[in-house]
Short mmCIF file of C-alpha atoms in Angstrom, two decimals:
data_model
loop_
_atom_site.label_atom_id
_atom_site.label_comp_id
_atom_site.label_asym_id
_atom_site.label_seq_id
_atom_site.Cartn_x
_atom_site.Cartn_y
_atom_site.Cartn_z
CA UNK A 41 -7.32 16.98 -14.38
CA UNK A 42 -7.38 14.68 -17.39
CA UNK A 43 -3.67 15.26 -17.92
CA UNK A 44 -2.96 14.38 -14.27
CA UNK A 45 -4.95 11.14 -14.50
CA UNK A 46 -2.73 10.09 -17.40
CA UNK A 47 0.25 9.97 -15.01
CA UNK A 48 -1.47 9.13 -11.72
CA UNK A 49 -3.84 6.16 -11.84
CA UNK A 50 -3.73 2.53 -10.64
CA UNK A 51 -2.20 1.27 -13.90
CA UNK A 52 0.52 3.91 -14.10
CA UNK A 53 1.41 3.44 -10.44
CA UNK A 54 2.02 -0.26 -11.07
CA UNK A 55 4.55 0.73 -13.72
CA UNK A 56 6.11 3.51 -11.64
CA UNK A 57 6.51 1.34 -8.52
CA UNK A 58 8.20 -1.55 -10.35
CA UNK A 59 10.44 0.77 -12.37
CA UNK A 60 11.53 2.28 -9.04
CA UNK A 61 12.29 -1.18 -7.63
CA UNK A 62 14.32 -2.20 -10.71
CA UNK A 63 16.36 1.03 -10.56
CA UNK A 64 17.06 0.66 -6.84
CA UNK A 65 17.92 -3.03 -7.27
CA UNK A 66 20.44 -2.11 -9.97
CA UNK A 67 22.51 -0.19 -7.40
CA UNK A 68 23.85 -3.58 -6.22
CA UNK A 69 24.63 -2.39 -2.72
CA UNK A 70 24.22 -5.80 -1.05
CA UNK A 71 26.19 -9.04 -1.37
CA UNK A 72 23.03 -10.94 -0.42
CA UNK A 73 21.16 -10.16 -3.61
CA UNK A 74 21.25 -12.54 -6.58
CA UNK A 75 21.68 -11.11 -10.05
CA UNK A 76 18.39 -10.21 -11.68
CA UNK A 77 17.86 -12.85 -14.37
CA UNK A 78 16.73 -11.99 -17.90
CA UNK A 79 13.52 -14.00 -17.43
CA UNK A 80 12.55 -11.96 -14.36
CA UNK A 81 13.41 -8.69 -16.05
CA UNK A 82 11.40 -9.73 -19.11
CA UNK A 83 8.35 -10.47 -16.98
CA UNK A 84 8.55 -7.14 -15.18
CA UNK A 85 9.14 -5.11 -18.34
CA UNK A 86 6.24 -6.77 -20.17
CA UNK A 87 3.84 -6.22 -17.27
CA UNK A 88 5.04 -2.62 -16.96
CA UNK A 89 4.40 -2.04 -20.68
CA UNK A 90 0.93 -3.59 -20.44
CA UNK A 91 0.14 -1.36 -17.46
CA UNK A 92 1.31 1.72 -19.36
CA UNK A 93 -0.91 0.67 -22.28
CA UNK A 94 -3.97 0.45 -20.01
CA UNK A 95 -3.01 3.73 -18.36
CA UNK A 96 -2.93 5.45 -21.75
CA UNK A 97 -6.12 3.77 -22.92
CA UNK A 98 -8.29 4.29 -19.85
CA UNK A 99 -6.89 7.32 -18.01
CA UNK A 100 -10.01 9.41 -18.71
CA UNK A 101 -12.02 6.97 -16.60
CA UNK A 102 -9.89 7.92 -13.59
CA UNK A 103 -10.40 11.67 -13.87
CA UNK A 104 -11.71 13.38 -10.75
CA UNK A 105 -14.57 15.85 -10.95
CA UNK A 106 -15.30 18.88 -8.72
CA UNK A 107 -17.52 18.26 -5.70
CA UNK A 108 -20.17 20.98 -5.66
CA UNK A 109 -22.49 19.87 -2.89
CA UNK A 110 -22.87 21.49 0.54
CA UNK A 111 -24.00 18.26 2.26
CA UNK A 112 -20.61 16.58 2.55
CA UNK A 113 -19.24 18.08 5.77
CA UNK A 114 -22.35 17.44 7.93
CA UNK A 115 -22.28 13.77 6.91
CA UNK A 116 -18.54 13.53 7.62
CA UNK A 117 -19.15 15.09 11.06
CA UNK A 118 -21.99 12.67 11.82
CA UNK A 119 -20.02 9.53 11.02
CA UNK A 120 -16.85 10.85 12.64
CA UNK A 121 -18.74 11.18 15.92
CA UNK A 122 -20.21 7.67 15.53
CA UNK A 123 -16.80 6.12 14.85
CA UNK A 124 -15.25 7.93 17.81
CA UNK A 125 -17.96 6.57 20.11
CA UNK A 126 -17.07 3.03 18.99
CA UNK A 127 -13.36 3.79 19.32
CA UNK A 128 -13.74 5.13 22.87
CA UNK A 129 -15.65 1.96 23.84
CA UNK A 130 -12.71 -0.11 22.59
CA UNK A 131 -10.24 2.11 24.43
CA UNK A 132 -12.20 1.63 27.65
CA UNK A 133 -12.21 -2.17 27.27
CA UNK A 134 -8.77 -2.81 25.77
CA UNK A 135 -6.78 0.34 26.47
CA UNK A 136 -4.94 2.61 24.03
CA UNK A 137 -2.20 0.70 22.14
CA UNK A 138 -0.10 3.83 21.55
CA UNK A 139 0.19 4.37 25.30
CA UNK A 140 0.52 0.68 26.10
CA UNK A 141 3.55 0.41 23.83
CA UNK A 142 5.19 3.30 25.64
CA UNK A 143 8.28 2.10 27.48
CA UNK A 144 6.97 3.40 30.79
CA UNK A 145 3.72 1.42 30.63
CA UNK A 146 4.80 -1.66 28.74
CA UNK A 147 2.83 -4.14 26.63
CA UNK A 148 3.14 -7.78 25.78
CA UNK A 149 3.84 -8.99 22.25
CA UNK A 150 0.27 -10.13 21.67
CA UNK A 151 -1.35 -6.72 22.28
CA UNK A 152 -1.21 -5.64 18.63
CA UNK A 153 -2.93 -8.79 17.35
CA UNK A 154 -5.46 -9.21 20.15
CA UNK A 155 -6.48 -5.58 20.67
CA UNK A 156 -10.08 -4.59 19.98
CA UNK A 157 -13.44 -6.21 19.41
CA UNK A 158 -12.87 -8.12 16.12
CA UNK A 159 -15.77 -6.84 13.99
CA UNK A 160 -15.94 -3.40 15.61
CA UNK A 161 -12.20 -2.89 15.17
CA UNK A 162 -12.45 -3.59 11.44
CA UNK A 163 -15.36 -1.16 11.06
CA UNK A 164 -13.68 1.58 13.10
CA UNK A 165 -10.21 1.50 11.55
CA UNK A 166 -11.42 1.13 7.98
CA UNK A 167 -14.24 3.58 8.60
CA UNK A 168 -11.74 6.25 9.60
CA UNK A 169 -9.63 5.40 6.55
CA UNK A 170 -12.56 5.96 4.18
CA UNK A 171 -13.62 9.07 6.12
CA UNK A 172 -10.10 10.45 5.76
CA UNK A 173 -10.04 9.92 1.99
CA UNK A 174 -13.50 11.47 1.68
CA UNK A 175 -12.31 14.49 3.67
CA UNK A 176 -9.23 14.78 1.43
CA UNK A 177 -11.52 14.71 -1.62
CA UNK A 178 -13.70 17.46 -0.18
CA UNK A 179 -10.63 19.50 0.79
CA UNK A 180 -9.13 19.49 -2.71
CA UNK A 181 -12.20 19.19 -4.95
CA UNK A 182 -14.81 21.35 -3.24
CA UNK A 183 -15.01 25.12 -2.68
CA UNK A 184 -18.11 24.90 -0.52
CA UNK A 185 -16.37 24.82 2.87
CA UNK A 186 -13.85 26.60 5.03
CA UNK A 187 -10.59 24.69 4.60
CA UNK A 188 -9.83 24.92 8.32
CA UNK A 189 -12.96 22.91 9.15
CA UNK A 190 -12.05 20.22 6.64
CA UNK A 191 -8.49 20.04 8.02
CA UNK A 192 -9.97 19.36 11.46
CA UNK A 193 -11.69 16.24 10.14
CA UNK A 194 -8.53 15.22 8.32
CA UNK A 195 -6.69 15.27 11.63
CA UNK A 196 -9.51 13.52 13.50
CA UNK A 197 -9.62 10.78 10.85
CA UNK A 198 -5.91 9.95 10.72
CA UNK A 199 -5.36 10.08 14.49
CA UNK A 200 -7.16 6.78 15.38
CA UNK A 201 -4.91 4.48 13.26
CA UNK A 202 -1.90 6.11 14.93
CA UNK A 203 -3.35 5.64 18.42
CA UNK A 204 -4.16 2.02 17.54
CA UNK A 205 -0.61 1.45 16.21
CA UNK A 206 -2.00 0.62 12.75
CA UNK A 207 1.04 1.96 10.89
CA UNK A 208 0.21 0.17 7.65
CA UNK A 209 -3.29 1.66 7.56
CA UNK A 210 -1.92 5.14 8.32
CA UNK A 211 0.67 4.81 5.54
CA UNK A 212 -2.01 3.70 3.08
CA UNK A 213 -4.12 6.71 4.04
CA UNK A 214 -1.22 9.08 3.38
CA UNK A 215 -0.44 7.51 0.01
CA UNK A 216 -4.12 7.62 -0.93
CA UNK A 217 -4.31 11.30 0.01
CA UNK A 218 -1.19 11.98 -2.03
CA UNK A 219 -2.75 10.32 -5.09
CA UNK A 220 -5.91 12.43 -4.79
CA UNK A 221 -3.79 15.56 -4.48
CA UNK A 222 -1.64 14.69 -7.50
CA UNK A 223 -4.69 13.85 -9.63
CA UNK A 224 -6.25 17.29 -9.06
CA UNK A 225 -3.31 19.70 -8.83
CA UNK A 226 -2.92 22.28 -11.57
CA UNK A 227 0.87 22.33 -11.15
CA UNK A 228 1.73 18.68 -11.80
CA UNK A 229 5.37 19.17 -12.86
CA UNK A 230 6.11 21.35 -9.85
CA UNK A 231 4.36 18.88 -7.55
CA UNK A 232 6.34 15.96 -8.99
CA UNK A 233 9.61 17.83 -8.46
CA UNK A 234 8.67 18.65 -4.86
CA UNK A 235 7.60 15.02 -4.35
CA UNK A 236 10.96 13.74 -5.60
CA UNK A 237 12.87 16.09 -3.29
CA UNK A 238 10.61 15.26 -0.36
CA UNK A 239 10.96 11.54 -1.16
CA UNK A 240 14.75 11.73 -0.76
CA UNK A 241 14.28 13.40 2.62
CA UNK A 242 11.72 10.80 3.70
CA UNK A 243 14.01 7.92 2.68
CA UNK A 244 16.81 9.44 4.74
CA UNK A 245 14.45 10.00 7.68
CA UNK A 246 13.30 6.39 7.41
CA UNK A 247 16.89 5.32 7.93
CA UNK A 248 17.38 7.72 10.84
CA UNK A 249 14.31 6.32 12.62
CA UNK A 250 15.53 2.80 11.94
CA UNK A 251 18.88 3.61 13.54
CA UNK A 252 17.13 5.09 16.58
CA UNK A 253 15.05 1.94 17.07
CA UNK A 254 18.22 -0.16 17.22
CA UNK A 255 19.00 1.20 20.69
CA UNK A 256 22.77 1.26 20.34
CA UNK A 257 22.94 -1.47 17.69
CA UNK A 258 23.33 0.93 14.76
CA UNK A 259 25.44 -1.54 12.77
CA UNK A 260 22.89 -4.35 12.97
CA UNK A 261 21.21 -3.36 9.69
CA UNK A 262 24.62 -3.47 7.99
CA UNK A 263 25.17 -6.99 9.33
CA UNK A 264 21.75 -8.04 8.07
CA UNK A 265 22.05 -6.47 4.63
CA UNK A 266 25.77 -7.16 4.00
CA UNK A 267 26.59 -3.98 2.06
CA UNK A 268 29.17 -4.19 -0.71
CA UNK A 269 32.61 -2.62 -0.49
CA UNK A 270 31.51 -0.09 -3.10
CA UNK A 271 28.76 1.13 -0.77
CA UNK A 272 31.07 1.18 2.26
CA UNK A 273 33.66 3.24 0.40
CA UNK A 274 31.12 5.66 -1.05
CA UNK A 275 30.02 8.91 0.58
CA UNK A 276 26.41 7.74 0.68
CA UNK A 277 25.01 8.04 4.24
CA UNK A 278 24.36 4.67 5.86
CA UNK A 279 20.79 5.77 6.57
CA UNK A 280 19.92 5.24 2.89
CA UNK A 281 20.86 1.56 3.20
CA UNK A 282 17.67 1.02 5.19
CA UNK A 283 15.49 2.30 2.38
CA UNK A 284 17.51 0.36 -0.17
CA UNK A 285 16.83 -2.92 1.64
CA UNK A 286 13.14 -2.30 2.17
CA UNK A 287 12.51 -1.25 -1.43
CA UNK A 288 14.61 -3.88 -3.17
CA UNK A 289 14.52 -6.92 -0.85
CA UNK A 290 11.09 -8.14 -2.09
CA UNK A 291 12.52 -8.48 -5.60
CA UNK A 292 15.67 -10.09 -4.19
CA UNK A 293 13.57 -12.71 -2.38
CA UNK A 294 11.51 -13.33 -5.49
CA UNK A 295 14.63 -13.81 -7.62
CA UNK A 296 16.17 -16.06 -4.97
CA UNK A 297 13.00 -18.15 -4.97
CA UNK A 298 13.08 -18.41 -8.77
CA UNK A 299 16.71 -19.51 -8.62
CA UNK A 300 16.33 -22.10 -5.88
CA UNK A 301 12.88 -23.67 -6.24
CA UNK A 302 13.28 -26.90 -8.22
CA UNK A 303 9.74 -28.24 -8.28
CA UNK A 304 6.18 -27.02 -7.82
CA UNK A 305 4.69 -30.51 -7.36
CA UNK A 306 3.84 -30.21 -3.66
CA UNK A 307 0.53 -30.34 -1.75
CA UNK A 308 0.63 -26.55 -1.33
CA UNK A 309 0.68 -25.74 -5.02
CA UNK A 310 -2.76 -26.72 -6.33
CA UNK A 311 -4.76 -24.26 -8.41
CA UNK A 312 -7.39 -24.22 -5.64
CA UNK A 313 -4.73 -23.14 -3.16
CA UNK A 314 -3.63 -20.41 -5.59
CA UNK A 315 -7.18 -19.05 -5.71
CA UNK A 316 -7.63 -19.36 -1.97
CA UNK A 317 -4.44 -17.58 -0.93
CA UNK A 318 -4.17 -14.95 -3.69
CA UNK A 319 -7.72 -14.11 -4.74
CA UNK A 320 -9.92 -14.65 -1.69
CA UNK A 321 -9.47 -11.98 1.04
CA UNK A 322 -7.06 -13.25 3.68
CA UNK A 323 -9.66 -12.63 6.39
CA UNK A 324 -11.59 -15.58 4.94
CA UNK A 325 -8.83 -17.64 3.34
CA UNK A 326 -6.89 -18.09 6.59
CA UNK A 327 -9.74 -20.28 7.88
CA UNK A 328 -9.59 -22.68 4.92
CA UNK A 329 -6.06 -22.55 3.50
CA UNK A 330 -2.68 -22.84 5.16
CA UNK A 331 -0.05 -20.39 4.02
CA UNK A 332 3.12 -22.34 3.13
CA UNK A 333 6.41 -21.66 4.89
CA UNK A 334 8.58 -19.71 2.44
CA UNK A 335 11.43 -18.96 4.84
CA UNK A 336 13.82 -21.13 2.83
CA UNK A 337 13.33 -18.81 -0.14
CA UNK A 338 14.62 -15.64 1.50
CA UNK A 339 18.03 -14.08 1.00
CA UNK A 340 18.12 -13.68 4.78
CA UNK A 341 15.55 -14.51 7.51
CA UNK A 342 15.31 -10.86 8.56
CA UNK A 343 13.96 -9.75 5.15
CA UNK A 344 10.68 -11.62 4.81
CA UNK A 345 8.77 -9.70 2.14
CA UNK A 346 8.59 -10.99 -1.44
CA UNK A 347 6.12 -8.86 -3.45
CA UNK A 348 2.78 -9.80 -5.01
CA UNK A 349 4.41 -12.54 -7.08
CA UNK A 350 6.28 -14.36 -4.30
CA UNK A 351 3.55 -16.83 -3.32
CA UNK A 352 2.12 -17.29 -6.87
CA UNK A 353 5.52 -18.43 -8.15
CA UNK A 354 5.87 -20.88 -5.28
CA UNK A 355 2.48 -22.34 -6.11
CA UNK A 356 2.36 -22.36 -9.92
CA UNK A 357 5.71 -21.09 -11.16
CA UNK A 358 5.73 -18.56 -13.99
CA UNK A 359 2.12 -19.43 -14.80
CA UNK A 360 1.18 -18.32 -11.30
CA UNK A 361 2.94 -14.97 -11.78
CA UNK A 362 1.19 -14.31 -15.10
CA UNK A 363 -2.17 -15.32 -13.64
CA UNK A 364 -1.58 -12.97 -10.73
CA UNK A 365 -0.82 -10.05 -13.03
CA UNK A 366 -3.93 -10.75 -15.12
CA UNK A 367 -5.99 -10.79 -11.92
CA UNK A 368 -4.54 -7.43 -10.82
CA UNK A 369 -5.64 -5.85 -14.11
CA UNK A 370 -9.07 -7.49 -13.77
CA UNK A 371 -9.36 -6.39 -10.12
CA UNK A 372 -8.69 -2.73 -10.97
CA UNK A 373 -11.04 -2.71 -13.96
CA UNK A 374 -13.81 -4.42 -11.98
CA UNK A 375 -13.55 -2.34 -8.81
CA UNK A 376 -13.50 0.89 -10.77
CA UNK A 377 -17.19 0.28 -11.55
CA UNK A 378 -18.20 0.01 -7.90
CA UNK A 379 -18.82 3.75 -7.76
CA UNK A 380 -20.12 6.24 -10.31
CA UNK A 381 -17.52 8.74 -11.49
CA UNK A 382 -19.71 11.63 -10.29
CA UNK A 383 -19.89 10.28 -6.74
CA UNK A 384 -17.94 12.05 -3.96
CA UNK A 385 -16.63 8.59 -3.03
CA UNK A 386 -15.07 8.06 -6.46
CA UNK A 387 -11.76 9.78 -5.54
CA UNK A 388 -11.58 7.55 -2.45
CA UNK A 389 -12.11 4.46 -4.60
CA UNK A 390 -9.37 5.45 -7.06
CA UNK A 391 -7.02 6.23 -4.15
CA UNK A 392 -7.57 2.73 -2.69
CA UNK A 393 -6.92 1.13 -6.11
CA UNK A 394 -3.73 3.20 -6.41
CA UNK A 395 -2.64 1.82 -3.05
CA UNK A 396 -3.29 -1.72 -4.32
CA UNK A 397 -1.02 -1.12 -7.31
CA UNK A 398 1.74 0.78 -5.56
CA UNK A 399 2.17 -1.47 -2.52
CA UNK A 400 2.13 -4.58 -4.71
CA UNK A 401 5.91 -4.33 -4.75
CA UNK A 402 5.78 -5.53 -1.13
CA UNK A 403 2.79 -7.87 -0.90
CA UNK A 404 -0.43 -8.99 -2.58
CA UNK A 405 -2.74 -6.08 -1.80
CA UNK A 406 -5.70 -7.57 -3.69
CA UNK A 407 -6.12 -10.06 -0.83
CA UNK A 408 -5.05 -7.62 1.92
CA UNK A 409 -7.41 -7.91 4.90
CA UNK A 410 -8.00 -4.16 5.24
CA UNK A 411 -8.65 -3.56 1.53
CA UNK A 412 -12.04 -5.25 1.16
CA UNK A 413 -13.73 -3.53 4.13
CA UNK A 414 -12.68 -0.18 2.65
CA UNK A 415 -14.09 -1.10 -0.76
CA UNK A 416 -17.34 -2.28 0.84
CA UNK A 417 -17.67 0.93 2.88
CA UNK A 418 -16.96 3.06 -0.19
CA UNK A 419 -19.60 1.16 -2.16
CA UNK A 420 -22.20 1.48 0.62
CA UNK A 421 -21.39 5.16 1.12
CA UNK A 422 -21.79 5.90 -2.59
CA UNK A 423 -25.04 3.92 -2.75
CA UNK A 424 -26.82 5.28 0.32
CA UNK A 425 -25.25 8.69 1.02
CA UNK A 426 -25.40 11.85 -1.11
CA UNK A 427 -27.87 10.27 -3.54
#
């Protein structure tokens, strides 16, 4: 497992994710995208190299150990029942979002944001996320249980985010489970090859689902993304253009912002604002700091994501981007010590930190509202359960 941790850990995933973005961006399939400047490429390459250095230096600290305790499944069962009781109460009061969004029932636009009892919803959704990662850990790292029983709790844990239309949470859970699997598999090369092949299929399927959602407006994504003549004339299926835009548009927006922003001397760009909007969890920061309107720094209004570094550059320029990267390294190194390496919650912790690194190509995950409740629950679980 030590060898696996060398390739799969929060530091290496930072490097892998940004290398992927740079490669995809280099395809130059869209007229909207500005050329990637040398300064931007330099920043990304340096941060990638630093991440690889930390990955090589500290990979042993991310190794997963076998779980040889027969108390795990009863505890998972107990808390799964408790969370489902809370979930059913919310369903009774607010309804089931998955059904409400069905075309035959209908739902207004505010249902997603207003659904659920605020505190209870946070506990339930993040509780199931942690329970899912714990079940994944037991499934792959323990030989104490019948695998069919563990799979039941895997299904029961991932179903609630789907029913609650929490697609981002469900995606994070899947990526976290994938990281745990890759860190413990004895056939890493074979698994990586299968992952690459499956990834191509998933990217194509992502485009197919996107086309279906357009309801007869299949060419809308082409109008939004403005594909180049080279792409139009190629034999590449149009479905891959969806994935191309979603993977590369955050970097395009960041580069567009770098090209167009002339000054950082505005009321929104104080160091205090930088701390408030990038370091403090957004659940708290939204009550004290106003997020600036960055719509003028997008290559097109329809593509609104700009990566972890989008807001820091707006606030403090290149200094803000470097400070953000330093904080990401600090965040990973600090959070790694929340749980002892021998704890059954340690794989869950590493999976969450891997999610922080990987999804940083889209947004600042260190301030993501759902990240801190998961870290708190993992810490409490490691401290008071299975002692």
